[in-house]
C-alpha positions as MATLAB code, in Angstrom:
seq = 'MTKSIDAFHLKLIAIVAMLLNHIGNGFDFMSFSPPLFWLTEFIGKLTFPIMAYLLVEGFHYTRNRWKYGLRLAFFSLVSVVPFHIYFENNWQFEVTDLFNNVLFTLLMGLCMMAVCELTDNRFLHVLIVLFFMLTTSLSDWNLFGILIIYWNYRIKDPRKRVVLPIVYVILLLGLMMIPAVGMMSESEIFDNLFYLTTMTGLFLTIPLLLRYNGQRGYSPKWVKYGYYLFYPVHLLMLYLIRSVLF';
ca = [
      81.205   82.429   39.713;
      79.690   85.031   42.158;
      77.487   83.195   45.203;
      74.996   85.135   45.084;
      71.864   83.094   46.186;
      71.163   82.448   49.445;
      68.807   79.557   51.094;
      65.719   81.899   51.280;
      65.967   82.601   47.233;
      66.260   78.734   46.984;
      63.403   78.576   49.195;
      61.024   80.565   47.254;
      62.309   78.711   43.845;
      61.686   75.163   45.260;
      58.336   76.816   46.387;
      56.829   78.123   42.560;
      58.468   75.357   41.119;
      56.484   72.984   43.255;
      53.329   74.867   42.703;
      53.734   75.010   39.325;
      54.481   71.328   39.422;
      51.177   70.246   41.416;
      48.949   72.404   39.274;
      50.305   70.966   36.522;
      49.131   67.434   37.770;
      46.514   68.113   39.772;
      44.281   69.943   36.833;
      45.297   67.776   34.688;
      47.303   69.479   32.041;
      48.040   66.402   30.223;
      44.681   66.180   29.096;
      43.866   69.517   26.958;
      47.577   70.026   26.540;
      50.627   67.505   26.485;
      53.225   70.291   26.111;
      52.105   72.400   28.761;
      52.040   69.499   31.154;
      55.480   68.293   30.104;
      56.930   71.862   30.803;
      54.957   71.869   34.498;
      57.078   68.498   35.502;
      59.883   69.886   33.996;
      59.812   73.058   35.987;
      58.992   71.023   39.157;
      62.126   68.783   38.920;
      63.686   72.009   40.871;
      61.865   71.423   43.667;
      63.728   68.366   45.340;
      66.947   68.509   44.942;
      67.105   71.908   46.489;
      65.130   70.740   49.077;
      67.286   67.708   49.831;
      70.476   70.286   49.389;
      68.793   72.258   52.190;
      67.399   69.674   54.554;
      71.713   68.559   54.503;
      72.880   72.011   55.630;
      70.423   71.488   58.104;
      71.737   68.244   59.665;
      74.950   69.930   59.226;
      74.228   72.536   61.145;
      71.113   73.025   63.113;
      71.364   73.536   66.679;
      69.065   70.514   67.319;
      68.821   67.996   65.576;
      65.420   66.211   67.373;
      63.210   69.336   66.518;
      64.371   69.602   62.947;
      63.207   65.672   62.734;
      59.977   66.616   64.628;
      59.219   69.802   62.657;
      59.350   67.251   59.527;
      57.322   64.629   61.327;
      54.237   67.236   62.524;
      54.296   68.701   58.835;
      54.478   65.519   56.970;
      51.331   64.390   59.318;
      49.827   67.290   58.134;
      50.058   67.223   54.762;
      48.865   63.599   55.136;
      44.896   64.491   54.236;
      45.642   67.493   51.604;
      48.328   65.165   49.822;
      45.762   62.373   49.043;
      42.769   64.291   48.502;
      44.245   66.231   45.963;
      46.390   63.739   44.193;
      44.304   60.753   44.549;
      40.767   62.840   44.261;
      38.747   61.081   46.889;
      38.454   60.666   50.896;
      39.424   56.783   50.841;
      42.127   56.409   53.363;
      44.814   53.563   53.672;
      47.679   52.989   56.807;
      50.249   53.368   53.791;
      48.463   56.877   52.984;
      50.258   58.365   56.056;
      53.966   58.201   54.174;
      51.900   59.621   51.282;
      54.430   62.747   51.114;
      57.669   64.859   50.021;
      58.024   65.454   54.281;
      57.811   61.960   55.109;
      60.844   61.191   52.250;
      62.598   63.997   53.465;
      62.408   62.903   57.175;
      63.368   59.683   56.520;
      66.610   61.340   54.853;
      67.046   63.001   57.726;
      67.083   59.639   60.126;
      69.718   57.862   57.562;
      72.042   60.782   57.865;
      71.781   60.279   61.567;
      72.310   56.469   61.345;
      74.612   56.638   59.138;
      76.811   59.428   61.449;
      77.020   56.306   63.753;
      79.636   54.645   61.554;
      82.269   55.135   58.536;
      81.523   51.423   57.170;
      80.504   51.518   53.557;
      78.665   48.153   53.851;
      76.816   49.377   56.375;
      76.001   52.769   54.779;
      74.933   50.321   51.548;
      71.971   48.332   53.865;
      71.108   51.958   55.887;
      70.223   53.253   52.235;
      68.202   50.270   51.210;
      66.510   49.953   54.507;
      65.286   53.934   54.191;
      64.726   53.781   50.349;
      62.550   50.660   51.650;
      60.240   53.265   53.948;
      60.440   55.567   51.268;
      58.858   53.408   48.962;
      55.285   54.711   48.468;
      55.966   58.520   49.231;
      56.712   61.440   47.034;
      59.836   60.719   45.589;
      60.019   57.328   46.965;
      63.796   55.562   46.301;
      65.151   58.527   44.295;
      64.931   61.348   47.017;
      66.874   58.565   49.359;
      69.717   58.441   46.920;
      69.432   62.205   46.485;
      69.998   63.007   50.288;
      72.385   60.309   50.476;
      74.927   61.286   47.796;
      74.237   64.958   48.774;
      75.263   63.946   52.629;
      78.259   61.391   51.457;
      79.728   63.616   48.872;
      82.070   65.867   50.575;
      83.660   68.453   47.407;
      81.111   71.426   47.012;
      80.869   70.739   42.947;
      80.916   67.336   43.243;
      78.015   67.192   45.970;
      75.739   69.526   43.547;
      76.734   67.662   40.154;
      76.711   64.072   40.504;
      73.443   63.337   42.500;
      71.603   64.348   39.245;
      73.918   62.485   37.022;
      73.288   59.168   38.892;
      69.646   59.785   39.200;
      69.694   60.414   35.651;
      71.937   57.416   34.592;
      70.051   55.041   37.011;
      66.508   56.029   35.635;
      67.997   55.626   31.991;
      69.189   51.851   33.132;
      66.307   51.270   34.406;
      64.410   51.488   31.622;
      66.082   50.026   28.921;
      65.969   46.404   30.149;
      62.454   46.635   30.076;
      61.483   48.386   26.619;
      61.245   45.453   24.790;
      58.342   44.166   27.132;
      56.841   47.164   26.363;
      53.885   48.554   24.154;
      54.970   51.739   22.541;
      52.235   54.264   24.373;
      54.387   52.654   27.743;
      57.693   53.432   25.758;
      56.207   56.700   25.171;
      54.930   57.343   28.770;
      58.905   56.426   30.148;
      60.495   58.550   27.846;
      58.167   61.497   28.286;
      58.660   61.097   31.979;
      62.480   60.535   31.228;
      62.929   63.872   29.667;
      60.851   65.657   32.667;
      63.580   64.567   34.921;
      66.183   66.473   32.700;
      64.750   69.668   34.638;
      66.985   68.383   37.657;
      69.836   70.020   35.636;
      68.500   73.325   36.719;
      69.260   73.145   40.207;
      72.927   72.535   39.166;
      73.571   76.527   38.114;
      71.485   77.567   41.424;
      73.307   75.847   43.956;
      76.776   76.297   42.395;
      75.545   79.619   43.328;
      74.536   79.086   46.319;
      76.295   81.430   49.161;
      76.129   78.868   52.057;
      73.855   81.982   53.942;
      70.274   81.708   55.388;
      69.119   85.193   53.796;
      65.907   86.728   55.119;
      64.768   83.930   57.947;
      62.613   84.978   60.575;
      60.267   82.613   62.224;
      57.408   82.867   59.896;
      59.862   81.829   56.435;
      61.205   79.244   58.930;
      57.588   77.729   59.451;
      56.012   78.856   56.441;
      58.321   76.698   54.397;
      56.778   73.568   55.276;
      53.419   74.658   55.925;
      52.954   76.216   52.278;
      53.405   72.538   51.317;
      49.809   71.361   53.236;
      48.502   74.750   52.724;
      48.822   74.608   48.773;
      47.589   71.507   48.284;
      44.360   72.172   50.073;
      44.137   75.243   48.554;
      44.420   73.798   45.123;
      42.091   71.086   46.167;
      39.414   73.748   46.778;
      39.764   75.607   43.836;
      39.488   72.421   41.585;
      36.098   71.237   43.711;
      34.510   74.747   42.920;
      36.052   74.841   38.900;
      35.160   71.365   38.453;
];
């Protein structure tokens, strides 16, 4: 397989997939076109595995992990208000909203890897992962985000590192849903199956990441910071567009 995709290409794909997902969600596509909403959710599942993969790459190869973490922390805080007003559609904030967005999940993933570096003890790794799953329980991608990051970090085989985190998450979701089916109404079963089928969009990342050549590609400073700045800016712009139209 030709490895023709660099980090710049992956970032572009992640950003476009995120934008489509957030348009479908924030403009309530489900109310007028469930198939179109499903498609935006399905495509949107490309974003986080790519972000997680690049986060682990950055953790291993960055020259300064402190600066990397501070950059994530800064943009996570900047994103708190745009994320809340767009998805909650109100200005009533609580303390827990400080941890609401995916950049916080990535920040906690970075911290988790830094702590895991201190020990090779598998039991301690389990405790560390559980702790950081707790810290992200209220943020975007919550528990599953931390697991995807950890498996990307822990699995060393290049192909398995791409494939197994996706397989594990889908299996875990299915196993979590099966025991609860008997207690669900028909509409709840439909909603959960709808969600589970959109999660299969995670598999779209596999051929992309297998083609990753390990190179940064086009990487001036505006790309380096614009990758993170896009997150709060596009949420704010979508909120303003929705406010004008509706």
